[in-house]
Amino acid sequence: MDPELRDLLIFYGYRALWAIGVAIAAFILARLVRRGTVRLLERRRAHSNAVVLLGNVGQLASLTIGALIILAIFTGPNFGAILTSFSILGLVIGLSLQDILKNFFAGVWILVERPFRIGDTIQVDVHTGAVEQIAFRTTMLRTPDGRQVVLPNNTLMTMPVVNHTAYPVRRGEVWVVLSDDATPADVVGTVRAALADVSVIAPDPVPRVELRGVDQGHTRFLVTFWAPDRDQAIPEAIAALRARLPKAEVHGA
């Protein structure tokens, strides 16, 4: 073997080994930094989105430092060469990983703007579920039937997102159908008394009872109320109304 070629292989071989070692160490350090940051912020009861964001930023910073060290191994201590190499590498990565970078910046936007947070129930297109994890590239939802949905963050930034738990209470609706001889004033009093016994229904705003029409000898009333957990409140409201109005037809809206 040519001596110059052998020396060149040895020169870059040692550096390649060092680079591999640094890469492994950087990945391990990045995971440790992320876990440590998350634990520290959770102990201080920081906002869940801030915990995720700062944990991911710490992880990214560790990986970036590792990448700079690897470039320095091959280019030497010349800062200009390192910066140029890093810029070229960033350009190549940016062109080849456009979709991943879109999701990355969308993830940062979600964590900063906080349109929803971990634990919220959101709806995106046909998917509805509780937010379990917000990562840099994806957001994971747990559906009511126990499935996991992984959505690209860019989708969440470009599509309408309905946050079902953004406010402390949500409106519930129930229909009450009675014979046409029912007196509206009596119905209103009976309905409000029945709903007052349902602990999950908020007393304020006061439940409303609206006369919505008479059809074939039956009077229809729409009952609206507010509750922190509408899915629990509606069945309990129906049961309470049926107990107070046994002759009425009561069902969800």
PDB file of C-alpha atoms in Angstrom:
ATOM      1  CA  MET A   1       0.000   0.000   0.000  1.00  0.00           C
ATOM      2  CA  ASP A   2       1.168   3.469  -0.812  1.00  0.00           C
ATOM      3  CA  PRO A   3       2.577   5.100   2.381  1.00  0.00           C
ATOM      4  CA  GLU A   4       0.710   8.343   1.771  1.00  0.00           C
ATOM      5  CA  LEU A   5      -2.590   6.486   1.320  1.00  0.00           C
ATOM      6  CA  ARG A   6      -1.909   4.446   4.446  1.00  0.00           C
ATOM      7  CA  ASP A   7      -1.167   7.574   6.466  1.00  0.00           C
ATOM      8  CA  LEU A   8      -4.329   9.185   5.106  1.00  0.00           C
ATOM      9  CA  LEU A   9      -6.443   6.177   6.071  1.00  0.00           C
ATOM     10  CA  ILE A  10      -4.921   6.119   9.545  1.00  0.00           C
ATOM     11  CA  PHE A  11      -5.421   9.880   9.910  1.00  0.00           C
ATOM     12  CA  TYR A  12      -9.101   9.808   9.014  1.00  0.00           C
ATOM     13  CA  GLY A  13      -9.685   6.395  10.584  1.00  0.00           C
ATOM     14  CA  TYR A  14      -8.762   7.674  14.028  1.00  0.00           C
ATOM     15  CA  ARG A  15     -10.948  10.718  13.505  1.00  0.00           C
ATOM     16  CA  ALA A  16     -13.840   8.567  12.355  1.00  0.00           C
ATOM     17  CA  LEU A  17     -13.571   6.508  15.539  1.00  0.00           C
ATOM     18  CA  TRP A  18     -13.499   9.676  17.609  1.00  0.00           C
ATOM     19  CA  ALA A  19     -16.509  11.017  15.692  1.00  0.00           C
ATOM     20  CA  ILE A  20     -18.484   7.813  16.311  1.00  0.00           C
ATOM     21  CA  GLY A  21     -17.641   8.000  20.005  1.00  0.00           C
ATOM     22  CA  VAL A  22     -18.695  11.644  20.186  1.00  0.00           C
ATOM     23  CA  ALA A  23     -21.950  10.880  18.348  1.00  0.00           C
ATOM     24  CA  ILE A  24     -22.832   8.105  20.798  1.00  0.00           C
ATOM     25  CA  ALA A  25     -21.937  10.308  23.755  1.00  0.00           C
ATOM     26  CA  ALA A  26     -23.988  13.193  22.319  1.00  0.00           C
ATOM     27  CA  PHE A  27     -27.088  11.007  21.932  1.00  0.00           C
ATOM     28  CA  ILE A  28     -26.730   9.676  25.476  1.00  0.00           C
ATOM     29  CA  LEU A  29     -26.115  13.173  26.854  1.00  0.00           C
ATOM     30  CA  ALA A  30     -29.094  14.555  24.926  1.00  0.00           C
ATOM     31  CA  ARG A  31     -31.439  11.996  26.475  1.00  0.00           C
ATOM     32  CA  LEU A  32     -30.040  12.625  29.944  1.00  0.00           C
ATOM     33  CA  VAL A  33     -30.368  16.396  29.539  1.00  0.00           C
ATOM     34  CA  ARG A  34     -33.960  16.054  28.356  1.00  0.00           C
ATOM     35  CA  ARG A  35     -34.925  13.763  31.230  1.00  0.00           C
ATOM     36  CA  GLY A  36     -33.155  15.951  33.786  1.00  0.00           C
ATOM     37  CA  THR A  37     -34.800  19.120  32.480  1.00  0.00           C
ATOM     38  CA  VAL A  38     -38.253  17.527  32.462  1.00  0.00           C
ATOM     39  CA  ARG A  39     -37.870  16.214  36.021  1.00  0.00           C
ATOM     40  CA  LEU A  40     -36.585  19.549  37.309  1.00  0.00           C
ATOM     41  CA  LEU A  41     -39.437  21.515  35.755  1.00  0.00           C
ATOM     42  CA  GLU A  42     -42.063  18.996  36.868  1.00  0.00           C
ATOM     43  CA  ARG A  43     -40.832  19.343  40.455  1.00  0.00           C
ATOM     44  CA  ARG A  44     -41.320  23.081  40.159  1.00  0.00           C
ATOM     45  CA  ARG A  45     -44.805  22.499  38.703  1.00  0.00           C
ATOM     46  CA  ALA A  46     -44.066  24.293  35.458  1.00  0.00           C
ATOM     47  CA  HIS A  47     -46.626  24.339  32.654  1.00  0.00           C
ATOM     48  CA  SER A  48     -46.726  21.015  30.818  1.00  0.00           C
ATOM     49  CA  ASN A  49     -46.022  22.617  27.433  1.00  0.00           C
ATOM     50  CA  ALA A  50     -43.034  24.509  28.875  1.00  0.00           C
ATOM     51  CA  VAL A  51     -41.699  21.255  30.296  1.00  0.00           C
ATOM     52  CA  VAL A  52     -41.853  19.609  26.874  1.00  0.00           C
ATOM     53  CA  LEU A  53     -40.412  22.625  25.046  1.00  0.00           C
ATOM     54  CA  LEU A  54     -37.423  23.176  27.344  1.00  0.00           C
ATOM     55  CA  GLY A  55     -36.740  19.450  27.521  1.00  0.00           C
ATOM     56  CA  ASN A  56     -36.636  19.249  23.729  1.00  0.00           C
ATOM     57  CA  VAL A  57     -34.517  22.411  23.476  1.00  0.00           C
ATOM     58  CA  GLY A  58     -31.975  20.922  25.888  1.00  0.00           C
ATOM     59  CA  GLN A  59     -31.882  17.742  23.843  1.00  0.00           C
ATOM     60  CA  LEU A  60     -31.401  19.674  20.595  1.00  0.00           C
ATOM     61  CA  ALA A  61     -28.646  21.820  22.118  1.00  0.00           C
ATOM     62  CA  SER A  62     -26.729  18.710  23.202  1.00  0.00           C
ATOM     63  CA  LEU A  63     -26.991  17.212  19.718  1.00  0.00           C
ATOM     64  CA  THR A  64     -25.876  20.497  18.138  1.00  0.00           C
ATOM     65  CA  ILE A  65     -22.798  20.655  20.368  1.00  0.00           C
ATOM     66  CA  GLY A  66     -22.017  17.058  19.439  1.00  0.00           C
ATOM     67  CA  ALA A  67     -22.291  17.905  15.732  1.00  0.00           C
ATOM     68  CA  LEU A  68     -19.909  20.861  16.144  1.00  0.00           C
ATOM     69  CA  ILE A  69     -17.364  18.685  17.950  1.00  0.00           C
ATOM     70  CA  ILE A  70     -17.543  16.085  15.174  1.00  0.00           C
ATOM     71  CA  LEU A  71     -16.930  18.792  12.568  1.00  0.00           C
ATOM     72  CA  ALA A  72     -13.984  20.086  14.608  1.00  0.00           C
ATOM     73  CA  ILE A  73     -12.495  16.575  14.655  1.00  0.00           C
ATOM     74  CA  PHE A  74     -12.362  16.514  10.862  1.00  0.00           C
ATOM     75  CA  THR A  75     -11.611  20.181  10.158  1.00  0.00           C
ATOM     76  CA  GLY A  76      -9.313  21.015  13.068  1.00  0.00           C
ATOM     77  CA  PRO A  77      -9.588  24.058  15.347  1.00  0.00           C
ATOM     78  CA  ASN A  78     -10.283  26.423  12.419  1.00  0.00           C
ATOM     79  CA  PHE A  79     -13.543  28.124  13.450  1.00  0.00           C
ATOM     80  CA  GLY A  80     -14.174  29.493   9.962  1.00  0.00           C
ATOM     81  CA  ALA A  81     -13.942  26.029   8.447  1.00  0.00           C
ATOM     82  CA  ILE A  82     -16.224  24.627  11.148  1.00  0.00           C
ATOM     83  CA  LEU A  83     -18.806  27.343  10.534  1.00  0.00           C
ATOM     84  CA  THR A  84     -18.664  26.858   6.767  1.00  0.00           C
ATOM     85  CA  SER A  85     -18.984  23.093   7.087  1.00  0.00           C
ATOM     86  CA  PHE A  86     -21.874  23.449   9.512  1.00  0.00           C
ATOM     87  CA  SER A  87     -23.640  25.871   7.165  1.00  0.00           C
ATOM     88  CA  ILE A  88     -23.245  23.524   4.211  1.00  0.00           C
ATOM     89  CA  LEU A  89     -24.428  20.604   6.313  1.00  0.00           C
ATOM     90  CA  GLY A  90     -27.433  22.623   7.470  1.00  0.00           C
ATOM     91  CA  LEU A  91     -28.321  23.525   3.881  1.00  0.00           C
ATOM     92  CA  VAL A  92     -28.113  19.902   2.746  1.00  0.00           C
ATOM     93  CA  ILE A  93     -30.212  18.724   5.684  1.00  0.00           C
ATOM     94  CA  GLY A  94     -32.733  21.507   5.130  1.00  0.00           C
ATOM     95  CA  LEU A  95     -33.247  20.598   1.475  1.00  0.00           C
ATOM     96  CA  SER A  96     -33.472  16.866   2.075  1.00  0.00           C
ATOM     97  CA  LEU A  97     -35.620  16.984   5.220  1.00  0.00           C
ATOM     98  CA  GLN A  98     -38.104  19.729   4.415  1.00  0.00           C
ATOM     99  CA  ASP A  99     -41.152  17.861   5.739  1.00  0.00           C
ATOM    100  CA  ILE A 100     -39.377  16.914   8.961  1.00  0.00           C
ATOM    101  CA  LEU A 101     -38.276  20.516   9.495  1.00  0.00           C
ATOM    102  CA  LYS A 102     -41.815  21.767   8.860  1.00  0.00           C
ATOM    103  CA  ASN A 103     -43.072  19.441  11.568  1.00  0.00           C
ATOM    104  CA  PHE A 104     -40.204  20.498  13.843  1.00  0.00           C
ATOM    105  CA  PHE A 105     -41.003  24.213  13.645  1.00  0.00           C
ATOM    106  CA  ALA A 106     -44.716  23.454  13.878  1.00  0.00           C
ATOM    107  CA  GLY A 107     -43.985  21.563  17.098  1.00  0.00           C
ATOM    108  CA  VAL A 108     -42.114  24.564  18.496  1.00  0.00           C
ATOM    109  CA  TRP A 109     -45.059  26.783  17.516  1.00  0.00           C
ATOM    110  CA  ILE A 110     -47.515  24.481  19.322  1.00  0.00           C
ATOM    111  CA  LEU A 111     -45.399  24.471  22.473  1.00  0.00           C
ATOM    112  CA  VAL A 112     -44.957  28.259  22.453  1.00  0.00           C
ATOM    113  CA  GLU A 113     -48.446  29.379  21.376  1.00  0.00           C
ATOM    114  CA  ARG A 114     -50.192  26.636  23.407  1.00  0.00           C
ATOM    115  CA  PRO A 115     -53.415  26.171  21.373  1.00  0.00           C
ATOM    116  CA  PHE A 116     -53.746  23.022  23.471  1.00  0.00           C
ATOM    117  CA  ARG A 117     -51.736  21.231  26.122  1.00  0.00           C
ATOM    118  CA  ILE A 118     -51.125  17.712  27.364  1.00  0.00           C
ATOM    119  CA  GLY A 119     -54.371  16.297  28.739  1.00  0.00           C
ATOM    120  CA  ASP A 120     -56.682  18.398  26.541  1.00  0.00           C
ATOM    121  CA  THR A 121     -59.212  16.668  24.312  1.00  0.00           C
ATOM    122  CA  ILE A 122     -58.920  17.968  20.753  1.00  0.00           C
ATOM    123  CA  GLN A 123     -60.463  17.214  17.378  1.00  0.00           C
ATOM    124  CA  VAL A 124     -58.486  17.402  14.129  1.00  0.00           C
ATOM    125  CA  ASP A 125     -60.376  16.415  10.986  1.00  0.00           C
ATOM    126  CA  VAL A 126     -61.850  12.966  11.805  1.00  0.00           C
ATOM    127  CA  HIS A 127     -59.579  12.344  14.799  1.00  0.00           C
ATOM    128  CA  THR A 128     -60.652  13.111  18.371  1.00  0.00           C
ATOM    129  CA  GLY A 129     -58.667  12.233  21.470  1.00  0.00           C
ATOM    130  CA  ALA A 130     -56.762  13.341  24.540  1.00  0.00           C
ATOM    131  CA  VAL A 131     -53.287  14.798  23.955  1.00  0.00           C
ATOM    132  CA  GLU A 132     -50.723  12.407  25.435  1.00  0.00           C
ATOM    133  CA  GLN A 133     -47.453  13.758  24.059  1.00  0.00           C
ATOM    134  CA  ILE A 134     -46.224  16.787  22.115  1.00  0.00           C
ATOM    135  CA  ALA A 135     -42.892  16.031  20.465  1.00  0.00           C
ATOM    136  CA  PHE A 136     -40.880  18.032  17.953  1.00  0.00           C
ATOM    137  CA  ARG A 137     -42.303  16.213  14.910  1.00  0.00           C
ATOM    138  CA  THR A 138     -45.566  14.637  16.049  1.00  0.00           C
ATOM    139  CA  THR A 139     -48.375  14.890  18.565  1.00  0.00           C
ATOM    140  CA  MET A 140     -49.940  11.736  20.011  1.00  0.00           C
ATOM    141  CA  LEU A 141     -53.634  11.430  20.823  1.00  0.00           C
ATOM    142  CA  ARG A 142     -55.456   8.741  22.805  1.00  0.00           C
ATOM    143  CA  THR A 143     -58.934   8.177  21.355  1.00  0.00           C
ATOM    144  CA  PRO A 144     -61.955   7.358  23.560  1.00  0.00           C
ATOM    145  CA  ASP A 145     -61.877   3.746  22.320  1.00  0.00           C
ATOM    146  CA  GLY A 146     -58.247   3.272  23.360  1.00  0.00           C
ATOM    147  CA  ARG A 147     -56.426   3.793  20.060  1.00  0.00           C
ATOM    148  CA  GLN A 148     -53.326   5.937  19.553  1.00  0.00           C
ATOM    149  CA  VAL A 149     -53.273   8.516  16.765  1.00  0.00           C
ATOM    150  CA  VAL A 150     -49.965  10.102  15.717  1.00  0.00           C
ATOM    151  CA  LEU A 151     -50.443  13.408  13.906  1.00  0.00           C
ATOM    152  CA  PRO A 152     -47.690  15.404  12.161  1.00  0.00           C
ATOM    153  CA  ASN A 153     -47.319  18.775  13.861  1.00  0.00           C
ATOM    154  CA  ASN A 154     -47.558  20.568  10.527  1.00  0.00           C
ATOM    155  CA  THR A 155     -51.087  19.173  10.174  1.00  0.00           C
ATOM    156  CA  LEU A 156     -52.025  20.669  13.534  1.00  0.00           C
ATOM    157  CA  MET A 157     -50.655  24.054  12.471  1.00  0.00           C
ATOM    158  CA  THR A 158     -52.414  24.179   9.083  1.00  0.00           C
ATOM    159  CA  MET A 159     -55.771  22.530   9.874  1.00  0.00           C
ATOM    160  CA  PRO A 160     -58.564  23.711  12.192  1.00  0.00           C
ATOM    161  CA  VAL A 161     -58.162  22.281  15.705  1.00  0.00           C
ATOM    162  CA  VAL A 162     -61.155  22.067  18.045  1.00  0.00           C
ATOM    163  CA  ASN A 163     -60.142  22.069  21.710  1.00  0.00           C
ATOM    164  CA  HIS A 164     -63.042  20.528  23.618  1.00  0.00           C
ATOM    165  CA  THR A 165     -61.483  21.220  27.020  1.00  0.00           C
ATOM    166  CA  ALA A 166     -60.147  24.751  26.540  1.00  0.00           C
ATOM    167  CA  TYR A 167     -62.727  26.136  28.965  1.00  0.00           C
ATOM    168  CA  PRO A 168     -63.700  24.834  32.409  1.00  0.00           C
ATOM    169  CA  VAL A 169     -67.312  24.061  31.417  1.00  0.00           C
ATOM    170  CA  ARG A 170     -69.107  22.946  28.243  1.00  0.00           C
ATOM    171  CA  ARG A 171     -72.733  23.174  27.228  1.00  0.00           C
ATOM    172  CA  GLY A 172     -75.007  20.146  27.318  1.00  0.00           C
ATOM    173  CA  GLU A 173     -78.431  19.842  25.700  1.00  0.00           C
ATOM    174  CA  VAL A 174     -81.387  17.548  26.440  1.00  0.00           C
ATOM    175  CA  TRP A 175     -84.838  17.372  24.850  1.00  0.00           C
ATOM    176  CA  VAL A 176     -87.954  16.999  27.004  1.00  0.00           C
ATOM    177  CA  VAL A 177     -91.200  16.109  25.198  1.00  0.00           C
ATOM    178  CA  LEU A 178     -94.504  16.332  27.124  1.00  0.00           C
ATOM    179  CA  SER A 179     -98.194  16.276  26.315  1.00  0.00           C
ATOM    180  CA  ASP A 180     -99.554  19.611  25.125  1.00  0.00           C
ATOM    181  CA  ASP A 181    -101.451  20.190  28.361  1.00  0.00           C
ATOM    182  CA  ALA A 182     -98.152  20.780  30.205  1.00  0.00           C
ATOM    183  CA  THR A 183     -97.752  24.286  31.604  1.00  0.00           C
ATOM    184  CA  PRO A 184     -94.414  25.839  30.538  1.00  0.00           C
ATOM    185  CA  ALA A 185     -93.924  27.566  33.892  1.00  0.00           C
ATOM    186  CA  ASP A 186     -94.399  24.292  35.761  1.00  0.00           C
ATOM    187  CA  VAL A 187     -92.033  22.493  33.376  1.00  0.00           C
ATOM    188  CA  VAL A 188     -89.321  25.120  33.878  1.00  0.00           C
ATOM    189  CA  GLY A 189     -89.538  24.834  37.649  1.00  0.00           C
ATOM    190  CA  THR A 190     -89.527  21.036  37.616  1.00  0.00           C
ATOM    191  CA  VAL A 191     -86.598  20.838  35.195  1.00  0.00           C
ATOM    192  CA  ARG A 192     -84.454  23.279  37.175  1.00  0.00           C
ATOM    193  CA  ALA A 193     -85.236  21.469  40.415  1.00  0.00           C
ATOM    194  CA  ALA A 194     -84.234  18.164  38.826  1.00  0.00           C
ATOM    195  CA  LEU A 195     -80.967  19.544  37.454  1.00  0.00           C
ATOM    196  CA  ALA A 196     -80.131  21.151  40.799  1.00  0.00           C
ATOM    197  CA  ASP A 197     -79.795  17.625  42.181  1.00  0.00           C
ATOM    198  CA  VAL A 198     -77.168  16.725  39.551  1.00  0.00           C
ATOM    199  CA  SER A 199     -73.846  17.602  41.186  1.00  0.00           C
ATOM    200  CA  VAL A 200     -71.814  17.667  37.957  1.00  0.00           C
ATOM    201  CA  ILE A 201     -73.959  20.440  36.444  1.00  0.00           C
ATOM    202  CA  ALA A 202     -72.716  23.970  37.121  1.00  0.00           C
ATOM    203  CA  PRO A 203     -75.247  26.183  38.955  1.00  0.00           C
ATOM    204  CA  ASP A 204     -74.029  29.211  37.014  1.00  0.00           C
ATOM    205  CA  PRO A 205     -75.068  29.897  34.287  1.00  0.00           C
ATOM    206  CA  VAL A 206     -78.549  28.784  35.358  1.00  0.00           C
ATOM    207  CA  PRO A 207     -79.932  25.951  33.182  1.00  0.00           C
ATOM    208  CA  ARG A 208     -82.302  27.200  30.484  1.00  0.00           C
ATOM    209  CA  VAL A 209     -85.598  25.660  29.395  1.00  0.00           C
ATOM    210  CA  GLU A 210     -86.887  26.832  26.003  1.00  0.00           C
ATOM    211  CA  LEU A 211     -90.226  26.006  24.422  1.00  0.00           C
ATOM    212  CA  ARG A 212     -89.366  24.864  20.908  1.00  0.00           C
ATOM    213  CA  GLY A 213     -92.788  24.012  19.512  1.00  0.00           C
ATOM    214  CA  VAL A 214     -95.878  21.843  19.587  1.00  0.00           C
ATOM    215  CA  ASP A 215     -96.156  18.840  17.285  1.00  0.00           C
ATOM    216  CA  GLN A 216     -99.042  16.338  17.123  1.00  0.00           C
ATOM    217  CA  GLY A 217    -100.215  16.964  20.635  1.00  0.00           C
ATOM    218  CA  HIS A 218     -96.739  17.105  22.180  1.00  0.00           C
ATOM    219  CA  THR A 219     -94.799  20.078  23.492  1.00  0.00           C
ATOM    220  CA  ARG A 220     -91.035  20.101  22.966  1.00  0.00           C
ATOM    221  CA  PHE A 221     -88.637  21.786  25.385  1.00  0.00           C
ATOM    222  CA  LEU A 222     -84.886  22.202  24.874  1.00  0.00           C
ATOM    223  CA  VAL A 223     -82.945  22.107  28.135  1.00  0.00           C
ATOM    224  CA  THR A 224     -79.411  23.552  28.123  1.00  0.00           C
ATOM    225  CA  PHE A 225     -76.899  23.527  30.960  1.00  0.00           C
ATOM    226  CA  TRP A 226     -73.148  23.792  31.578  1.00  0.00           C
ATOM    227  CA  ALA A 227     -70.853  21.196  33.120  1.00  0.00           C
ATOM    228  CA  PRO A 228     -67.110  20.457  33.368  1.00  0.00           C
ATOM    229  CA  ASP A 229     -67.693  16.938  32.000  1.00  0.00           C
ATOM    230  CA  ARG A 230     -70.548  17.042  29.502  1.00  0.00           C
ATOM    231  CA  ASP A 231     -70.294  13.335  28.688  1.00  0.00           C
ATOM    232  CA  GLN A 232     -71.018  12.534  32.325  1.00  0.00           C
ATOM    233  CA  ALA A 233     -73.552  15.310  32.871  1.00  0.00           C
ATOM    234  CA  ILE A 234     -75.920  14.452  29.998  1.00  0.00           C
ATOM    235  CA  PRO A 235     -76.766  10.874  31.142  1.00  0.00           C
ATOM    236  CA  GLU A 236     -77.166  12.045  34.737  1.00  0.00           C
ATOM    237  CA  ALA A 237     -79.400  14.923  33.637  1.00  0.00           C
ATOM    238  CA  ILE A 238     -81.574  12.549  31.587  1.00  0.00           C
ATOM    239  CA  ALA A 239     -81.934  10.199  34.558  1.00  0.00           C
ATOM    240  CA  ALA A 240     -82.858  13.065  36.911  1.00  0.00           C
ATOM    241  CA  LEU A 241     -85.430  14.479  34.477  1.00  0.00           C
ATOM    242  CA  ARG A 242     -87.033  11.094  33.890  1.00  0.00           C
ATOM    243  CA  ALA A 243     -87.354  10.626  37.641  1.00  0.00           C
ATOM    244  CA  ARG A 244     -89.123  14.015  38.037  1.00  0.00           C
ATOM    245  CA  LEU A 245     -91.137  13.741  34.796  1.00  0.00           C
ATOM    246  CA  PRO A 246     -92.033  10.041  34.423  1.00  0.00           C
ATOM    247  CA  LYS A 247     -94.520  10.705  31.597  1.00  0.00           C
ATOM    248  CA  ALA A 248     -92.063  12.747  29.546  1.00  0.00           C
ATOM    249  CA  GLU A 249     -89.848  11.586  26.710  1.00  0.00           C
ATOM    250  CA  VAL A 250     -86.315  12.675  27.584  1.00  0.00           C
ATOM    251  CA  HIS A 251     -83.311  12.203  25.307  1.00  0.00           C
ATOM    252  CA  GLY A 252     -80.051  13.851  24.313  1.00  0.00           C
ATOM    253  CA  ALA A 253     -80.028  16.598  21.715  1.00  0.00           C
TER     254      ALA A 253
END
